XYZ file of N, CA and C in Angstrom:
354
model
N 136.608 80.893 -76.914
C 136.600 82.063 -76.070
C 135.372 82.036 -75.176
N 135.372 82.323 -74.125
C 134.193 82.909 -73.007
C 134.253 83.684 -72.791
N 133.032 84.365 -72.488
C 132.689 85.442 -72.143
C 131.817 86.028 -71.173
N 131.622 86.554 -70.169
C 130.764 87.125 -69.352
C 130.122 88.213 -69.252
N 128.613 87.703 -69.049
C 127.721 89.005 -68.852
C 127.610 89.173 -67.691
N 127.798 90.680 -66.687
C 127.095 90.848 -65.593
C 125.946 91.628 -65.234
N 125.029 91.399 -64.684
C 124.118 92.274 -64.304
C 123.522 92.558 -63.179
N 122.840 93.890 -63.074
C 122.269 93.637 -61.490
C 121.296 92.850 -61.279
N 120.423 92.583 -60.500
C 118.595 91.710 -60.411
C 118.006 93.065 -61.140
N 118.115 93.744 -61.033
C 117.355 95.060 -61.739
C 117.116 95.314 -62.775
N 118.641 94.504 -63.513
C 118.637 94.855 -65.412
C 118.555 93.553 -65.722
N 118.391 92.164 -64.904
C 118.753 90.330 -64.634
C 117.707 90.319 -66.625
N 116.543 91.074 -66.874
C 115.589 90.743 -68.145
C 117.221 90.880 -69.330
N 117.595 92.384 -68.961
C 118.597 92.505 -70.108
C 119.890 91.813 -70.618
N 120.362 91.393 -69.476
C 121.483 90.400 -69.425
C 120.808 89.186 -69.868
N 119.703 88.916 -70.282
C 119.558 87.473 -70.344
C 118.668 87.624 -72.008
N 118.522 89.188 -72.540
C 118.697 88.963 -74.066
C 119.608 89.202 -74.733
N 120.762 90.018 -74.210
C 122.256 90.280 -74.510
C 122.778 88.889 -74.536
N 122.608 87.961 -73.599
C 123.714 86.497 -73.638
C 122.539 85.853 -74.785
N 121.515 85.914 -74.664
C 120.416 85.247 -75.921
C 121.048 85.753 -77.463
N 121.076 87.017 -77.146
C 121.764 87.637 -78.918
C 122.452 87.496 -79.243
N 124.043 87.327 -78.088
C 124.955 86.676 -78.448
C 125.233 85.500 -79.174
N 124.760 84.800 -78.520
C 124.442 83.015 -78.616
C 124.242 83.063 -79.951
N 122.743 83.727 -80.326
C 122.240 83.815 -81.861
C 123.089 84.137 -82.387
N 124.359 85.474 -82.581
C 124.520 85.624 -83.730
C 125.961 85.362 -83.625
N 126.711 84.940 -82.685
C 128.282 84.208 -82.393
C 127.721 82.677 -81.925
N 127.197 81.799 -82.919
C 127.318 80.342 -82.630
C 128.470 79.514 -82.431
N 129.332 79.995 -82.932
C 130.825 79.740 -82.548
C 131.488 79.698 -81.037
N 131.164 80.357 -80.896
C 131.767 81.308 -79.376
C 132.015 79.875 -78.447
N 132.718 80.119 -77.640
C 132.530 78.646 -76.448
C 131.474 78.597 -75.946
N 131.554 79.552 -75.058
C 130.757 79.850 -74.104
C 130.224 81.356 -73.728
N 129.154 81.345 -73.623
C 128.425 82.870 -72.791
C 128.005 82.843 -71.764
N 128.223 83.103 -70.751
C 127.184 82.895 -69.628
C 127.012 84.291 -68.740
N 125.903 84.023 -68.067
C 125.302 85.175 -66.899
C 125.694 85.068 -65.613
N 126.274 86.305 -65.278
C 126.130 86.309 -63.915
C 125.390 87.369 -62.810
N 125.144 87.351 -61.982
C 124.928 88.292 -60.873
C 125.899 89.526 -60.957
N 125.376 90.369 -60.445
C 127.032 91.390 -60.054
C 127.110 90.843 -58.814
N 126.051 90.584 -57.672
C 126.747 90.244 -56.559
C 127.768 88.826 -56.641
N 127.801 88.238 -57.672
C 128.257 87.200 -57.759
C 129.915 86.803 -58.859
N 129.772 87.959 -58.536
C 131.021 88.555 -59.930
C 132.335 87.845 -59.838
N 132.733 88.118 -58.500
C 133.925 87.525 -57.838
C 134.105 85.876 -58.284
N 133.064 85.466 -57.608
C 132.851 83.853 -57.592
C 132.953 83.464 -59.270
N 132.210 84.066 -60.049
C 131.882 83.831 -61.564
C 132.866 83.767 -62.438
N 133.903 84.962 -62.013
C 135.465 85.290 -62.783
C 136.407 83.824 -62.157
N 136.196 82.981 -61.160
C 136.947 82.216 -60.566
C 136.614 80.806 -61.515
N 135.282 80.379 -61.294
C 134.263 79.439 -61.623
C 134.447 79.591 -63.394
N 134.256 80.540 -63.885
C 134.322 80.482 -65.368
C 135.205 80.599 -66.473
N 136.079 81.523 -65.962
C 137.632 81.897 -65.881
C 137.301 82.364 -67.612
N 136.252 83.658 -67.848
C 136.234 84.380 -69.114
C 137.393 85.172 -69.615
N 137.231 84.982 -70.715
C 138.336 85.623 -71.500
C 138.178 87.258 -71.979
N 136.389 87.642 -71.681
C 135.942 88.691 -71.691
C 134.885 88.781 -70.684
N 134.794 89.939 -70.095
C 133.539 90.760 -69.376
C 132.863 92.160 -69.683
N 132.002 91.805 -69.928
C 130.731 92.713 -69.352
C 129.995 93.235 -68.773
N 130.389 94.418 -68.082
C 130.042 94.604 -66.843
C 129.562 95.781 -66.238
N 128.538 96.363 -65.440
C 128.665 97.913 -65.169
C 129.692 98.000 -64.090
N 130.643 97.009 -63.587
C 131.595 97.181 -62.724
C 133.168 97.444 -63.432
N 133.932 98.255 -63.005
C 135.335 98.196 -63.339
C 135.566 97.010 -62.929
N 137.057 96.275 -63.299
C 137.647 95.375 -63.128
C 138.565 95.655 -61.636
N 138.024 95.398 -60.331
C 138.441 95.367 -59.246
C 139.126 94.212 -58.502
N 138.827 93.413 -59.193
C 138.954 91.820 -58.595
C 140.842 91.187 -59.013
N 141.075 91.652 -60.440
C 142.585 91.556 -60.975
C 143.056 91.924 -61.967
N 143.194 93.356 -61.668
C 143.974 94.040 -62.657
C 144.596 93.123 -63.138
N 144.434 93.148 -64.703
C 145.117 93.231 -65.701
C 145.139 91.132 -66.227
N 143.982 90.261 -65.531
C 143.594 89.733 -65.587
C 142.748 88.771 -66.691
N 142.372 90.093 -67.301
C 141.235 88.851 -68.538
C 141.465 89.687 -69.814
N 141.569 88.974 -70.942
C 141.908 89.692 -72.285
C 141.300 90.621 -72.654
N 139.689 91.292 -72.094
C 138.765 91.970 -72.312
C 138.034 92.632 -71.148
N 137.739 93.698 -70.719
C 136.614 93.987 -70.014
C 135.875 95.482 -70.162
N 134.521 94.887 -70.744
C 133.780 96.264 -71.530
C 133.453 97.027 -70.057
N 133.166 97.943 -69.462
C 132.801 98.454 -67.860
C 131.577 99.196 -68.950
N 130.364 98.873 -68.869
C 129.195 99.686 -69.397
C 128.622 100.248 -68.066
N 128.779 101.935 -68.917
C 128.186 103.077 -68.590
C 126.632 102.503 -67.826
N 126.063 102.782 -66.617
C 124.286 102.762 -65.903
C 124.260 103.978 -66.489
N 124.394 105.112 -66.636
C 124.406 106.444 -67.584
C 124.743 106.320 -68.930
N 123.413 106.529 -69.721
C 123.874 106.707 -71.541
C 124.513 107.945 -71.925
N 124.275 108.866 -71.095
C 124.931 110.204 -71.297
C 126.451 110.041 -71.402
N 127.084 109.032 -70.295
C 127.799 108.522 -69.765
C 128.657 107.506 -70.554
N 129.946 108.164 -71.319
C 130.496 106.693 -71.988
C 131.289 105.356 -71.490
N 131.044 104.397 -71.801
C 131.426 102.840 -71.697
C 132.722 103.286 -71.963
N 133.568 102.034 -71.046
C 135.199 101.767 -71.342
C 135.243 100.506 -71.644
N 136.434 100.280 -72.919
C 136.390 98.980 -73.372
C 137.971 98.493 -73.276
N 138.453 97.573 -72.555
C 139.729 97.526 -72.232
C 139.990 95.887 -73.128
N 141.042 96.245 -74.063
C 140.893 94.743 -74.648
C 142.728 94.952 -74.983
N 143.086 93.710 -74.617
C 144.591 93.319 -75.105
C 145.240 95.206 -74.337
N 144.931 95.416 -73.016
C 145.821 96.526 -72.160
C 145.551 97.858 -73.196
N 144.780 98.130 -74.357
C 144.236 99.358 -74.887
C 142.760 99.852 -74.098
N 142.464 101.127 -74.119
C 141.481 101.337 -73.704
C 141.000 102.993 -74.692
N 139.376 102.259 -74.540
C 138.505 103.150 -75.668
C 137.633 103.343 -74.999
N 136.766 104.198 -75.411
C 135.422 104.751 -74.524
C 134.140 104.678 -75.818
N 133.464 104.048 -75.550
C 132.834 103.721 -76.602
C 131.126 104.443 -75.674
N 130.312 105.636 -76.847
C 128.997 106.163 -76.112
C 128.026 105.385 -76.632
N 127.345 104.549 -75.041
C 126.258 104.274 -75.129
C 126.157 103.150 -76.343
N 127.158 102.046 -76.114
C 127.007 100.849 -77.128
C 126.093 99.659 -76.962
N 125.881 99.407 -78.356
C 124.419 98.785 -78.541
C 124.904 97.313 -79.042
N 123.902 96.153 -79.119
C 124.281 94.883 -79.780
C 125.433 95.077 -80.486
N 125.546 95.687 -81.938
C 126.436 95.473 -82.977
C 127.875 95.947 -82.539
N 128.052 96.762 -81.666
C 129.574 97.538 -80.712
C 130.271 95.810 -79.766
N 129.303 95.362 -79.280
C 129.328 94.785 -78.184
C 130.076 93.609 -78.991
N 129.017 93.030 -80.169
C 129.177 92.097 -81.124
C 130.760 91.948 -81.769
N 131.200 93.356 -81.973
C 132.156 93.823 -82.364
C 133.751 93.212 -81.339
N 133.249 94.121 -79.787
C 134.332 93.498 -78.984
C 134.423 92.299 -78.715
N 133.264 91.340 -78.338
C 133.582 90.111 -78.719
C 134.282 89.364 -80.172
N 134.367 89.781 -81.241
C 134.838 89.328 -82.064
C 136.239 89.382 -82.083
N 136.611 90.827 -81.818
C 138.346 91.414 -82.155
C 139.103 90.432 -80.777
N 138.173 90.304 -79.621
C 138.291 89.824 -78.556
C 138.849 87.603 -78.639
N 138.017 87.664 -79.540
C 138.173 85.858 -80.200
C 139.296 86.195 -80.896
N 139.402 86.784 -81.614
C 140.407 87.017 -82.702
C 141.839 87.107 -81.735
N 141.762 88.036 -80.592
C 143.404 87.983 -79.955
C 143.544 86.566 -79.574
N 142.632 86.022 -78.696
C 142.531 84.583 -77.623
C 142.804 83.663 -78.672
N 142.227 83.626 -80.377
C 142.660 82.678 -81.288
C 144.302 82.468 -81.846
N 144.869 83.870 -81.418
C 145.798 84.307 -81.973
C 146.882 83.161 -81.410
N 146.686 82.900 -79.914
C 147.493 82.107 -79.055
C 148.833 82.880 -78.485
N 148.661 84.536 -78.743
C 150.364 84.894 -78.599
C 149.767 85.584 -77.117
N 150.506 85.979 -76.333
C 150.451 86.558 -74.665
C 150.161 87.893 -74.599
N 148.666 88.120 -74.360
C 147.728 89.512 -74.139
C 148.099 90.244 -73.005
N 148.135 91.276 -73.410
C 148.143 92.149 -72.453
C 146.844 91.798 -71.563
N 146.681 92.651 -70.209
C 145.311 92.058 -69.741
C 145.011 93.394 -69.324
N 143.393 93.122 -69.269
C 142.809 94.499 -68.881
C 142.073 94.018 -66.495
């Protein structure tokens, strides 16, 4: 499974201990990688993740990638987590939430049967 982090240059420190924590505690995983938000478009083409992370909705192709968390820039503000065409609102999620959707997220893509897409 792959997965994508996006971030702005603004939060570029946080996205790059989120894909670090990942790494650490999903050694399994295929792949993690970082991207830009300005670079989002290009990144979803180039990397072709099976999940995203993102403070952006999924604008680029509906219904497209097995996963896409849209995190809240507002903590007040809850996160949407769109995985296999369900959607949850998860407040203000931390490593172990995140840890979480990546896992259930491997678990459909391992499954091999045809995901809904978010």
């Amino acid at each position: 499974m792959r997965a994508l982090i996006v971030y702005e240059d603004s939060h570029r420190a946080y996205g790059e201990a989120m894909v670090g924590a990942v790494r650490a505690s999903r050694p399994g995983l295929e792949e993690v990688a970082l991207a830009h938000l300005r670079d989002l478009e290009a990144a979803l083409e180039r990397f072709d993740p099976h999940l995203v992370v993102s403070s952006r909705p999924n604008t680029f192709e509906a219904g497209g990638r097995a996963a896409w968390v849209l995190l809240s820039d507002d903590p007040d503000e809850p996160s949407e987590v769109c995985i296999d065409g369900r959607h949850r609102r998860l407040e203000n999620p931390g490593l172990e939430q995140i840890l979480e959707i990546i896992d259930e997220t491997a678990e459909l893509v391992q499954s091999g049967r045809e995901l809904r897409g978010c």
